[in-house]
PDB file of C-alpha atoms in Angstrom:
ATOM      1  CA  ASP A 201      41.347 -23.154  39.733  1.00 55.00           C
ATOM      2  CA  LYS A 202      40.424 -23.571  42.899  1.00 53.00           C
ATOM      3  CA  MET A 203      40.611 -20.405  43.858  1.00 59.00           C
ATOM      4  CA  TRP A 204      38.991 -19.072  40.449  1.00 62.00           C
ATOM      5  CA  LYS A 205      36.273 -22.245  41.633  1.00 60.00           C
ATOM      6  CA  GLY A 206      35.992 -20.140  45.445  1.00 60.00           C
ATOM      7  CA  ALA A 207      35.450 -17.049  43.323  1.00 60.00           C
ATOM      8  CA  LEU A 208      32.859 -17.838  41.378  1.00 66.00           C
ATOM      9  CA  VAL A 209      30.683 -19.284  44.269  1.00 63.00           C
ATOM     10  CA  ILE A 210      31.587 -16.110  46.178  1.00 62.00           C
ATOM     11  CA  LEU A 211      30.447 -14.042  43.837  1.00 63.00           C
ATOM     12  CA  ILE A 212      27.052 -15.947  43.534  1.00 65.00           C
ATOM     13  CA  LEU A 213      26.330 -16.132  46.332  1.00 63.00           C
ATOM     14  CA  ALA A 214      27.336 -12.171  46.774  1.00 59.00           C
ATOM     15  CA  VAL A 215      24.599 -12.520  43.420  1.00 58.00           C
ATOM     16  CA  PHE A 216      21.230 -13.973  45.091  1.00 55.00           C
ATOM     17  CA  LEU A 217      22.513 -12.905  48.649  1.00 56.00           C
ATOM     18  CA  MET A 218      21.267  -9.867  46.447  1.00 54.00           C
ATOM     19  CA  TRP A 219      18.811 -10.504  44.797  1.00 51.00           C
ATOM     20  CA  LEU A 220      16.588 -11.554  48.165  1.00 50.00           C
ATOM     21  CA  GLN A 221      17.067  -7.939  49.850  1.00 55.00           C
ATOM     22  CA  TYR A 222      15.288  -6.684  46.574  1.00 59.00           C
ATOM     23  CA  PRO A 223      13.060  -3.844  47.352  1.00 67.00           C
ATOM     24  CA  ARG A 224       9.558  -5.927  46.051  1.00 74.00           C
ATOM     25  CA  LYS A 225       6.471  -3.329  44.475  1.00 87.00           C
ATOM     26  CA  VAL A 226       3.911  -1.679  46.635  1.00 92.00           C
ATOM     27  CA  SER A 227       0.422  -2.131  46.696  1.00 94.00           C
ATOM     28  CA  GLN A 228      -2.070   1.046  45.967  1.00 95.00           C
ATOM     29  CA  GLN A 229      -3.928  -0.498  48.424  1.00 96.00           C
ATOM     30  CA  GLU A 230      -0.722  -0.365  50.897  1.00 96.00           C
ATOM     31  CA  TYR A 231      -0.062   3.135  49.405  1.00 95.00           C
ATOM     32  CA  ASP A 232      -3.840   3.643  50.650  1.00 96.00           C
ATOM     33  CA  SER A 233      -3.472   2.217  54.419  1.00 96.00           C
ATOM     34  CA  HIS A 234       0.726   3.692  55.313  1.00 97.00           C
ATOM     35  CA  ILE A 235       0.120   6.022  53.851  1.00 98.00           C
ATOM     36  CA  LYS A 236      -2.785   8.537  53.190  1.00 97.00           C
ATOM     37  CA  ASP A 237      -4.088  11.241  56.058  1.00 97.00           C
ATOM     38  CA  LYS A 238      -0.305  10.031  57.714  1.00 98.00           C
ATOM     39  CA  VAL A 239       1.118  12.327  59.188  1.00 98.00           C
ATOM     40  CA  VAL A 240       4.952  12.758  58.021  1.00 98.00           C
ATOM     41  CA  LEU A 241       7.371  15.513  59.715  1.00 98.00           C
ATOM     42  CA  LEU A 242       9.874  14.978  56.689  1.00 98.00           C
ATOM     43  CA  CYS A 243      12.904  17.676  57.434  1.00 98.00           C
ATOM     44  CA  GLY A 244      15.162  18.575  54.290  1.00 96.00           C
ATOM     45  CA  ALA A 245      11.883  18.930  52.629  1.00 96.00           C
ATOM     46  CA  SER A 246      13.043  22.132  49.885  1.00 94.00           C
ATOM     47  CA  SER A 247      14.770  21.073  46.989  1.00 91.00           C
ATOM     48  CA  GLY A 248      16.543  17.513  45.960  1.00 91.00           C
ATOM     49  CA  ILE A 249      15.104  14.457  47.152  1.00 94.00           C
ATOM     50  CA  GLY A 250      13.080  16.357  49.692  1.00 96.00           C
ATOM     51  CA  GLU A 251      10.649  17.180  47.018  1.00 96.00           C
ATOM     52  CA  GLN A 252      10.380  14.689  45.141  1.00 96.00           C
ATOM     53  CA  LEU A 253       9.302  12.963  48.126  1.00 98.00           C
ATOM     54  CA  ALA A 254       6.768  15.422  49.516  1.00 98.00           C
ATOM     55  CA  TYR A 255       4.860  15.475  45.940  1.00 98.00           C
ATOM     56  CA  LYS A 256       4.830  11.364  45.811  1.00 98.00           C
ATOM     57  CA  LEU A 257       3.239  11.772  49.643  1.00 98.00           C
ATOM     58  CA  GLY A 258       1.054  14.568  49.145  1.00 98.00           C
ATOM     59  CA  LYS A 259      -0.320  12.345  45.773  1.00 97.00           C
ATOM     60  CA  GLN A 260      -0.624  10.071  48.191  1.00 98.00           C
ATOM     61  CA  GLY A 261      -2.847  11.888  50.515  1.00 98.00           C
ATOM     62  CA  ALA A 262      -0.906  12.426  53.526  1.00 98.00           C
ATOM     63  CA  GLN A 263      -0.750  15.423  55.572  1.00 98.00           C
ATOM     64  CA  LEU A 264       3.008  17.116  55.977  1.00 98.00           C
ATOM     65  CA  LEU A 265       5.257  19.627  58.075  1.00 98.00           C
ATOM     66  CA  LEU A 266       7.757  20.540  55.550  1.00 98.00           C
ATOM     67  CA  VAL A 267      11.029  22.043  57.091  1.00 98.00           C
ATOM     68  CA  ALA A 268      14.217  23.129  55.289  1.00 96.00           C
ATOM     69  CA  ARG A 269      15.934  26.462  55.509  1.00 94.00           C
ATOM     70  CA  THR A 270      14.819  28.528  52.755  1.00 94.00           C
ATOM     71  CA  GLN A 271      10.956  29.744  52.900  1.00 97.00           C
ATOM     72  CA  SER A 272      10.805  30.644  49.473  1.00 96.00           C
ATOM     73  CA  LYS A 273      11.790  26.506  48.774  1.00 96.00           C
ATOM     74  CA  LEU A 274       8.995  25.268  51.159  1.00 97.00           C
ATOM     75  CA  ASP A 275       6.258  27.378  49.784  1.00 98.00           C
ATOM     76  CA  LYS A 276       7.351  25.843  45.945  1.00 97.00           C
ATOM     77  CA  VAL A 277       6.943  22.410  47.265  1.00 98.00           C
ATOM     78  CA  LYS A 278       3.717  23.067  49.474  1.00 98.00           C
ATOM     79  CA  GLU A 279       1.855  24.803  46.700  1.00 98.00           C
ATOM     80  CA  GLY A 280       2.812  21.073  44.153  1.00 98.00           C
ATOM     81  CA  ALA A 281       1.641  18.872  47.235  1.00 98.00           C
ATOM     82  CA  ILE A 282      -1.183  20.968  47.751  1.00 98.00           C
ATOM     83  CA  LYS A 283      -1.605  19.763  43.364  1.00 98.00           C
ATOM     84  CA  ALA A 284      -0.701  16.761  43.727  1.00 97.00           C
ATOM     85  CA  GLY A 285      -3.165  15.244  46.555  1.00 97.00           C
ATOM     86  CA  ALA A 286      -1.832  16.195  50.195  1.00 97.00           C
ATOM     87  CA  LYS A 287      -4.597  17.112  52.366  1.00 96.00           C
ATOM     88  CA  ARG A 288      -2.681  18.843  54.643  1.00 98.00           C
ATOM     89  CA  VAL A 289       0.365  21.117  54.064  1.00 98.00           C
ATOM     90  CA  GLU A 290       2.204  22.557  57.003  1.00 98.00           C
ATOM     91  CA  THR A 291       5.924  23.933  56.324  1.00 98.00           C
ATOM     92  CA  LEU A 292       8.134  25.323  59.532  1.00 98.00           C
ATOM     93  CA  SER A 293      11.301  27.366  58.118  1.00 97.00           C
ATOM     94  CA  PHE A 294      14.704  25.888  60.409  1.00 97.00           C
ATOM     95  CA  ASP A 295      18.446  26.067  60.273  1.00 96.00           C
ATOM     96  CA  PHE A 296      19.211  22.390  62.133  1.00 96.00           C
ATOM     97  CA  SER A 297      22.803  24.095  63.056  1.00 95.00           C
ATOM     98  CA  ASN A 298      20.539  24.655  66.321  1.00 96.00           C
ATOM     99  CA  VAL A 299      20.344  21.464  67.549  1.00 96.00           C
ATOM    100  CA  GLU A 300      19.108  22.010  70.944  1.00 94.00           C
ATOM    101  CA  SER A 301      16.021  23.704  68.866  1.00 96.00           C
ATOM    102  CA  SER A 302      15.585  21.392  66.855  1.00 95.00           C
ATOM    103  CA  GLY A 303      13.354  18.832  69.016  1.00 92.00           C
ATOM    104  CA  ASP A 304      11.053  22.255  68.635  1.00 95.00           C
ATOM    105  CA  VAL A 305      10.310  21.248  65.999  1.00 97.00           C
ATOM    106  CA  VAL A 306       8.775  17.551  67.020  1.00 98.00           C
ATOM    107  CA  GLY A 307       7.092  20.194  69.302  1.00 97.00           C
ATOM    108  CA  LYS A 308       5.063  21.989  66.004  1.00 97.00           C
ATOM    109  CA  ALA A 309       3.941  18.143  64.059  1.00 98.00           C
ATOM    110  CA  VAL A 310       2.160  17.317  67.062  1.00 98.00           C
ATOM    111  CA  ASP A 311       0.683  20.964  67.721  1.00 97.00           C
ATOM    112  CA  LEU A 312      -0.686  21.245  64.320  1.00 98.00           C
ATOM    113  CA  PHE A 313      -1.490  17.215  63.929  1.00 98.00           C
ATOM    114  CA  GLY A 314      -1.975  15.911  67.165  1.00 98.00           C
ATOM    115  CA  LYS A 315       1.090  12.659  66.050  1.00 98.00           C
ATOM    116  CA  ILE A 316       3.415  11.908  63.863  1.00 98.00           C
ATOM    117  CA  ASP A 317       3.586   8.535  61.721  1.00 98.00           C
ATOM    118  CA  TYR A 318       6.154   8.659  60.680  1.00 98.00           C
ATOM    119  CA  LEU A 319       9.453  11.401  61.064  1.00 98.00           C
ATOM    120  CA  ILE A 320      12.099  11.487  58.150  1.00 98.00           C
ATOM    121  CA  LEU A 321      15.336  12.774  58.750  1.00 98.00           C
ATOM    122  CA  ASN A 322      16.628  14.233  54.845  1.00 96.00           C
ATOM    123  CA  HIS A 323      18.999  16.856  55.954  1.00 95.00           C
ATOM    124  CA  ALA A 324      22.381  17.587  55.640  1.00 92.00           C
ATOM    125  CA  ALA A 325      25.351  19.795  54.642  1.00 88.00           C
ATOM    126  CA  MET A 326      26.954  18.966  51.880  1.00 78.00           C
ATOM    127  CA  VAL A 327      30.611  19.187  52.710  1.00 72.00           C
ATOM    128  CA  SER A 328      33.312  18.430  49.684  1.00 70.00           C
ATOM    129  CA  GLY A 329      37.452  19.146  49.417  1.00 70.00           C
ATOM    130  CA  TYR A 330      40.552  16.937  51.184  1.00 71.00           C
ATOM    131  CA  LEU A 331      41.360  17.481  54.554  1.00 74.00           C
ATOM    132  CA  ILE A 332      45.502  17.639  54.638  1.00 73.00           C
ATOM    133  CA  ASN A 333      46.453  21.748  54.282  1.00 76.00           C
ATOM    134  CA  ASN A 334      42.362  22.462  54.435  1.00 75.00           C
ATOM    135  CA  ASP A 335      41.366  24.573  57.036  1.00 80.00           C
ATOM    136  CA  ARG A 336      38.432  25.120  57.001  1.00 78.00           C
ATOM    137  CA  HIS A 337      37.869  21.395  57.068  1.00 78.00           C
ATOM    138  CA  GLN A 338      40.262  21.403  59.997  1.00 83.00           C
ATOM    139  CA  ASP A 339      38.784  24.539  62.117  1.00 89.00           C
ATOM    140  CA  PRO A 340      36.773  22.816  64.920  1.00 91.00           C
ATOM    141  CA  LYS A 341      34.481  25.113  64.423  1.00 93.00           C
ATOM    142  CA  TYR A 342      33.771  24.215  60.837  1.00 90.00           C
ATOM    143  CA  ILE A 343      33.118  20.311  61.533  1.00 91.00           C
ATOM    144  CA  LEU A 344      31.068  20.856  64.458  1.00 93.00           C
ATOM    145  CA  ARG A 345      28.508  23.128  63.236  1.00 93.00           C
ATOM    146  CA  MET A 346      28.671  19.780  59.793  1.00 93.00           C
ATOM    147  CA  PHE A 347      28.250  17.317  63.024  1.00 95.00           C
ATOM    148  CA  ARG A 348      25.280  19.951  64.568  1.00 96.00           C
ATOM    149  CA  ILE A 349      22.841  19.512  60.849  1.00 96.00           C
ATOM    150  CA  ASN A 350      24.208  15.922  59.905  1.00 96.00           C
ATOM    151  CA  ALA A 351      24.250  14.099  62.771  1.00 97.00           C
ATOM    152  CA  LEU A 352      22.980  15.845  66.178  1.00 97.00           C
ATOM    153  CA  SER A 353      20.016  17.370  64.809  1.00 97.00           C
ATOM    154  CA  PHE A 354      19.471  13.910  64.169  1.00 98.00           C
ATOM    155  CA  TYR A 355      19.544  12.792  67.400  1.00 98.00           C
ATOM    156  CA  GLU A 356      17.591  15.223  68.817  1.00 97.00           C
ATOM    157  CA  MET A 357      14.367  14.783  66.893  1.00 98.00           C
ATOM    158  CA  THR A 358      14.581  11.555  67.239  1.00 98.00           C
ATOM    159  CA  PHE A 359      14.796  12.406  71.293  1.00 97.00           C
ATOM    160  CA  LYS A 360      11.859  13.957  71.028  1.00 98.00           C
ATOM    161  CA  ALA A 361       9.551  11.583  68.174  1.00 98.00           C
ATOM    162  CA  LEU A 362      10.251   8.665  69.576  1.00 98.00           C
ATOM    163  CA  PRO A 363       7.077   8.512  72.317  1.00 98.00           C
ATOM    164  CA  TYR A 364       4.827   9.984  69.845  1.00 98.00           C
ATOM    165  CA  LEU A 365       5.634   7.761  66.761  1.00 98.00           C
ATOM    166  CA  GLU A 366       5.320   4.634  69.790  1.00 98.00           C
ATOM    167  CA  ALA A 367       1.837   5.601  70.309  1.00 98.00           C
ATOM    168  CA  SER A 368       1.394   5.721  66.231  1.00 98.00           C
ATOM    169  CA  LYS A 369       3.659   2.913  65.179  1.00 98.00           C
ATOM    170  CA  GLY A 370       5.852   4.283  63.402  1.00 98.00           C
ATOM    171  CA  HIS A 371       8.636   4.551  61.402  1.00 98.00           C
ATOM    172  CA  ILE A 372      11.775   7.056  60.739  1.00 98.00           C
ATOM    173  CA  PHE A 373      13.989   7.579  58.156  1.00 98.00           C
ATOM    174  CA  ALA A 374      17.493   8.572  58.064  1.00 98.00           C
ATOM    175  CA  THR A 375      18.569   9.289  55.355  1.00 97.00           C
ATOM    176  CA  SER A 376      22.256   8.483  55.217  1.00 95.00           C
ATOM    177  CA  SER A 377      24.651   7.600  52.259  1.00 91.00           C
ATOM    178  CA  MET A 378      27.314   5.392  51.621  1.00 87.00           C
ATOM    179  CA  ALA A 379      30.018   7.131  52.436  1.00 85.00           C
ATOM    180  CA  GLY A 380      28.817   6.659  55.961  1.00 89.00           C
ATOM    181  CA  GLU A 381      29.364   2.421  54.663  1.00 88.00           C
ATOM    182  CA  THR A 382      32.493   3.056  52.741  1.00 84.00           C
ATOM    183  CA  PRO A 383      35.404   5.987  52.537  1.00 79.00           C
ATOM    184  CA  ALA A 384      35.930   8.616  50.572  1.00 75.00           C
ATOM    185  CA  SER A 385      39.172  11.117  50.629  1.00 70.00           C
ATOM    186  CA  PHE A 386      37.541  13.794  48.759  1.00 72.00           C
ATOM    187  CA  SER A 387      34.758  13.779  51.488  1.00 80.00           C
ATOM    188  CA  ASN A 388      36.775  12.947  54.869  1.00 84.00           C
ATOM    189  CA  ILE A 389      34.127  15.548  57.296  1.00 88.00           C
ATOM    190  CA  TYR A 390      30.595  14.493  55.224  1.00 89.00           C
ATOM    191  CA  THR A 391      31.971  11.153  55.415  1.00 90.00           C
ATOM    192  CA  SER A 392      32.975  11.045  59.391  1.00 93.00           C
ATOM    193  CA  THR A 393      29.363  11.866  59.933  1.00 95.00           C
ATOM    194  CA  LYS A 394      27.331   9.311  58.134  1.00 95.00           C
ATOM    195  CA  HIS A 395      29.214   7.274  59.711  1.00 95.00           C
ATOM    196  CA  ALA A 396      27.969   9.291  63.226  1.00 97.00           C
ATOM    197  CA  VAL A 397      23.882   8.806  61.702  1.00 97.00           C
ATOM    198  CA  ASN A 398      24.811   4.716  60.544  1.00 97.00           C
ATOM    199  CA  GLY A 399      26.559   3.550  63.599  1.00 97.00           C
ATOM    200  CA  PHE A 400      23.129   5.512  66.097  1.00 98.00           C
ATOM    201  CA  PHE A 401      20.428   4.398  63.808  1.00 98.00           C
ATOM    202  CA  TYR A 402      21.974   1.174  63.329  1.00 97.00           C
ATOM    203  CA  SER A 403      22.109   0.316  66.775  1.00 98.00           C
ATOM    204  CA  LEU A 404      18.601   2.383  67.591  1.00 98.00           C
ATOM    205  CA  GLN A 405      16.757  -0.638  65.891  1.00 98.00           C
ATOM    206  CA  GLN A 406      18.844  -2.794  67.961  1.00 97.00           C
ATOM    207  CA  GLU A 407      17.831  -1.187  70.918  1.00 98.00           C
ATOM    208  CA  LEU A 408      13.525  -0.911  69.425  1.00 98.00           C
ATOM    209  CA  LEU A 409      13.495  -5.237  68.950  1.00 97.00           C
ATOM    210  CA  ALA A 410      15.237  -5.747  72.331  1.00 97.00           C
ATOM    211  CA  ARG A 411      12.434  -3.329  73.458  1.00 96.00           C
ATOM    212  CA  GLN A 412       9.359  -5.511  71.350  1.00 97.00           C
ATOM    213  CA  SER A 413       9.059  -1.393  69.569  1.00 98.00           C
ATOM    214  CA  PRO A 414       6.621  -1.124  67.664  1.00 98.00           C
ATOM    215  CA  VAL A 415       8.906   1.972  65.625  1.00 98.00           C
ATOM    216  CA  GLY A 416      10.810   0.297  62.524  1.00 98.00           C
ATOM    217  CA  VAL A 417      14.091   2.452  61.742  1.00 98.00           C
ATOM    218  CA  THR A 418      15.158   2.437  57.769  1.00 98.00           C
ATOM    219  CA  VAL A 419      18.454   4.250  56.633  1.00 97.00           C
ATOM    220  CA  GLY A 420      19.206   5.406  53.527  1.00 96.00           C
ATOM    221  CA  ALA A 421      22.777   3.900  52.552  1.00 93.00           C
ATOM    222  CA  LEU A 422      22.198   6.511  48.930  1.00 92.00           C
ATOM    223  CA  GLY A 423      24.526   6.586  46.490  1.00 83.00           C
ATOM    224  CA  LEU A 424      25.005   9.378  44.020  1.00 77.00           C
ATOM    225  CA  ILE A 425      21.709  10.887  43.236  1.00 79.00           C
ATOM    226  CA  LEU A 426      20.934  13.101  40.187  1.00 71.00           C
ATOM    227  CA  THR A 427      18.556  16.048  41.868  1.00 71.00           C
ATOM    228  CA  ASP A 428      18.491  18.845  39.522  1.00 66.00           C
ATOM    229  CA  ASN A 429      21.149  20.896  41.191  1.00 61.00           C
ATOM    230  CA  PHE A 430      23.452  18.798  41.461  1.00 59.00           C
ATOM    231  CA  ASP A 431      23.515  16.874  38.280  1.00 55.00           C
ATOM    232  CA  ALA A 432      24.481  21.040  37.567  1.00 55.00           C
ATOM    233  CA  ILE A 433      27.431  20.655  39.240  1.00 54.00           C
ATOM    234  CA  LEU A 434      28.394  17.752  37.542  1.00 57.00           C
ATOM    235  CA  GLY A 435      28.016  18.182  34.126  1.00 58.00           C
ATOM    236  CA  GLU A 436      30.809  16.556  31.955  1.00 58.00           C
ATOM    237  CA  ASP A 437      31.400  15.039  34.943  1.00 57.00           C
ATOM    238  CA  LYS A 438      28.775  12.510  35.261  1.00 56.00           C
ATOM    239  CA  SER A 439      30.693  10.447  32.705  1.00 58.00           C
ATOM    240  CA  LEU A 440      33.072   9.397  35.481  1.00 60.00           C
ATOM    241  CA  PHE A 441      30.227   7.458  37.096  1.00 63.00           C
ATOM    242  CA  PRO A 442      29.275   4.439  35.134  1.00 57.00           C
ATOM    243  CA  SER A 443      25.535   4.112  34.868  1.00 59.00           C
ATOM    244  CA  CYS A 444      24.521   2.018  37.464  1.00 57.00           C
ATOM    245  CA  ALA A 445      25.585   4.231  39.694  1.00 58.00           C
ATOM    246  CA  GLN A 446      23.650   7.452  39.072  1.00 72.00           C
ATOM    247  CA  GLY A 447      20.144   6.997  40.950  1.00 79.00           C
ATOM    248  CA  ASP A 448      17.551   8.838  39.772  1.00 87.00           C
ATOM    249  CA  VAL A 449      16.311  11.554  41.588  1.00 91.00           C
ATOM    250  CA  HIS A 450      12.065  10.336  41.661  1.00 93.00           C
ATOM    251  CA  VAL A 451      12.888   6.409  42.013  1.00 93.00           C
ATOM    252  CA  CYS A 452      14.969   7.634  44.943  1.00 94.00           C
ATOM    253  CA  ALA A 453      11.997   8.908  46.868  1.00 96.00           C
ATOM    254  CA  THR A 454       9.122   6.557  45.820  1.00 96.00           C
ATOM    255  CA  GLY A 455      12.049   3.929  47.669  1.00 95.00           C
ATOM    256  CA  MET A 456      11.667   6.231  50.675  1.00 96.00           C
ATOM    257  CA  MET A 457       8.530   6.458  50.433  1.00 97.00           C
ATOM    258  CA  ASP A 458       7.732   2.460  50.268  1.00 97.00           C
ATOM    259  CA  SER A 459      10.520   1.829  53.598  1.00 97.00           C
ATOM    260  CA  LEU A 460       8.010   3.912  54.968  1.00 97.00           C
ATOM    261  CA  ILE A 461       5.628   0.367  54.233  1.00 97.00           C
ATOM    262  CA  ILE A 462       7.581  -2.072  53.875  1.00 96.00           C
ATOM    263  CA  ARG A 463      10.027  -1.237  57.366  1.00 96.00           C
ATOM    264  CA  PRO A 464      12.987  -2.534  55.394  1.00 95.00           C
ATOM    265  CA  ARG A 465      16.499  -2.292  57.898  1.00 95.00           C
ATOM    266  CA  THR A 466      18.780  -0.392  55.316  1.00 94.00           C
ATOM    267  CA  PHE A 467      17.261   1.585  51.807  1.00 94.00           C
ATOM    268  CA  THR A 468      20.237   1.256  49.980  1.00 91.00           C
ATOM    269  CA  TYR A 469      19.480   3.379  46.538  1.00 90.00           C
ATOM    270  CA  PRO A 470      21.080   2.741  43.425  1.00 83.00           C
ATOM    271  CA  PHE A 471      20.836  -0.709  44.609  1.00 81.00           C
ATOM    272  CA  ILE A 472      23.703  -3.262  42.157  1.00 75.00           C
ATOM    273  CA  ALA A 473      27.124   0.146  42.272  1.00 74.00           C
ATOM    274  CA  ASN A 474      25.319   0.508  45.995  1.00 76.00           C
ATOM    275  CA  LYS A 475      26.328  -3.675  47.056  1.00 76.00           C
ATOM    276  CA  LEU A 476      28.822  -4.283  44.388  1.00 77.00           C
ATOM    277  CA  GLN A 477      30.459  -1.146  46.552  1.00 77.00           C
ATOM    278  CA  ARG A 478      29.808  -2.622  49.300  1.00 80.00           C
ATOM    279  CA  PHE A 479      30.538  -5.923  48.645  1.00 75.00           C
ATOM    280  CA  LEU A 480      34.167  -4.942  47.840  1.00 78.00           C
ATOM    281  CA  TRP A 481      34.713  -2.359  50.548  1.00 78.00           C
ATOM    282  CA  TYR A 482      34.507  -5.441  52.886  1.00 77.00           C
ATOM    283  CA  ILE A 483      36.522  -8.466  51.095  1.00 78.00           C
ATOM    284  CA  ASN A 484      39.359  -6.641  49.140  1.00 76.00           C
ATOM    285  CA  PRO A 485      41.954  -5.351  51.068  1.00 77.00           C
ATOM    286  CA  TYR A 486      42.726  -3.272  48.392  1.00 73.00           C
ATOM    287  CA  TYR A 487      40.262  -1.304  47.844  1.00 73.00           C
ATOM    288  CA  HIS A 488      42.033   2.147  48.106  1.00 73.00           C
ATOM    289  CA  GLU A 489      43.845   1.294  45.867  1.00 75.00           C
ATOM    290  CA  MET A 490      41.206   0.244  43.393  1.00 71.00           C
ATOM    291  CA  MET A 491      39.565   3.623  44.059  1.00 70.00           C
ATOM    292  CA  ASN A 492      42.609   5.787  43.341  1.00 67.00           C
ATOM    293  CA  SER A 493      43.763   3.873  40.674  1.00 66.00           C
ATOM    294  CA  SER A 494      39.972   3.925  39.028  1.00 62.00           C
ATOM    295  CA  MET A 495      39.768   8.140  39.626  1.00 59.00           C
ATOM    296  CA  PRO A 496      43.011   9.139  39.858  1.00 57.00           C
ATOM    297  CA  MET A 497      44.039  12.152  42.724  1.00 59.00           C
ATOM    298  CA  GLU A 498      43.754  15.145  39.752  1.00 60.00           C
ATOM    299  CA  THR A 499      40.734  14.217  38.094  1.00 58.00           C
ATOM    300  CA  PHE A 500      39.407  14.523  42.605  1.00 58.00           C
ATOM    301  CA  ASP A 501      40.969  17.377  42.620  1.00 62.00           C
ATOM    302  CA  ARG A 502      38.937  18.810  39.408  1.00 59.00           C
ATOM    303  CA  LEU A 503      36.277  17.063  40.674  1.00 60.00           C
ATOM    304  CA  VAL A 504      36.099  18.650  43.695  1.00 59.00           C
ATOM    305  CA  SER A 505      36.842  22.117  42.834  1.00 61.00           C
ATOM    306  CA  THR A 506      34.298  22.011  40.065  1.00 55.00           C
ATOM    307  CA  MET A 507      31.603  21.019  42.846  1.00 56.00           C
ATOM    308  CA  LYS A 508      33.218  24.416  44.895  1.00 55.00           C
ATOM    309  CA  GLU A 509      32.749  26.792  42.797  1.00 51.00           C
ATOM    310  CA  GLN A 510      29.301  25.595  40.759  1.00 44.00           C
ATOM    311  CA  SER A 511      28.085  25.154  44.799  1.00 46.00           C
ATOM    312  CA  GLU A 512      28.779  28.656  45.587  1.00 43.00           C
ATOM    313  CA  ILE A 513      27.275  30.048  43.098  1.00 36.00           C
ATOM    314  CA  ARG A 514      24.443  28.018  43.319  1.00 38.00           C
ATOM    315  CA  GLY A 515      24.724  29.510  47.846  1.00 40.00           C
ATOM    316  CA  PHE A 516      25.547  25.881  49.027  1.00 38.00           C
ATOM    317  CA  GLN A 517      27.904  27.182  50.744  1.00 37.00           C
ATOM    318  CA  LYS A 518      25.368  29.499  52.592  1.00 35.00           C
ATOM    319  CA  GLY A 519      23.868  26.547  54.071  1.00 36.00           C
ATOM    320  CA  ASN A 520      20.754  26.270  51.813  1.00 34.00           C
ATOM    321  CA  PHE A 521      19.797  23.086  53.302  1.00 35.00           C
TER     322      PHE A 521
END
């Protein structure tokens, strides 16, 4: 009886803490003062969350430098952002596996606009598949390429952007994942890169705070976001995930834009599902067993196979990120 009472108290406390951290709504006046005319360097802008974020920032009158690998996709997003109301939009085709030159992207933004107010690091290479008996995922060159895109380029761009963000009292949004906090057996390498993102940017938050810097940092703890591409990849397998764990790409993009104003240390979305996942990971000693029972390995196998097949059809394995 005491055990159940204790569990109930913990549950109530967890719900209360979740409520305290629920993101507030942003007013139009705040958009006008914090987004309108501001210079945003948006990486990973050619599709998915980044594309929708470009349109939302454009609607609020931002000036944008959109960066991604595929120029034709960037041209399409540029047109949409201008139609939405962006004051100015420039594009840059860049491969973020080239870490040594990724700092030049920051220089390009400064050359074009004279400053940077917000740096949004949203680019990533999605990697799915098991690690054991997978020669590709055990190849050091492949692993290093994933880290260069998903983590090291984030670091390099941050180093180069910090002086400009100090001058503008700006903000960094680093798109990470719940995979950066909790394990995912079917995405080992991707999960490892996101842990590297979290370790860097949470440590940077602490250092900036100690230095009383005006620069803020938000880490995006994102879960399953149903972009058009990912929605098509999952197909009927969406039913494997509860509705509360399926994030809307438009809501996600709005939350990311609002984070530039509210400046939370972490933006978690989908909110309830990800908070619960985080809570269970830290308090449940049988988390691995729970995950394996909720989605057996044969189900994972089918899901990973589907994702790989559809990704190759859509060219994702070729690096269109």
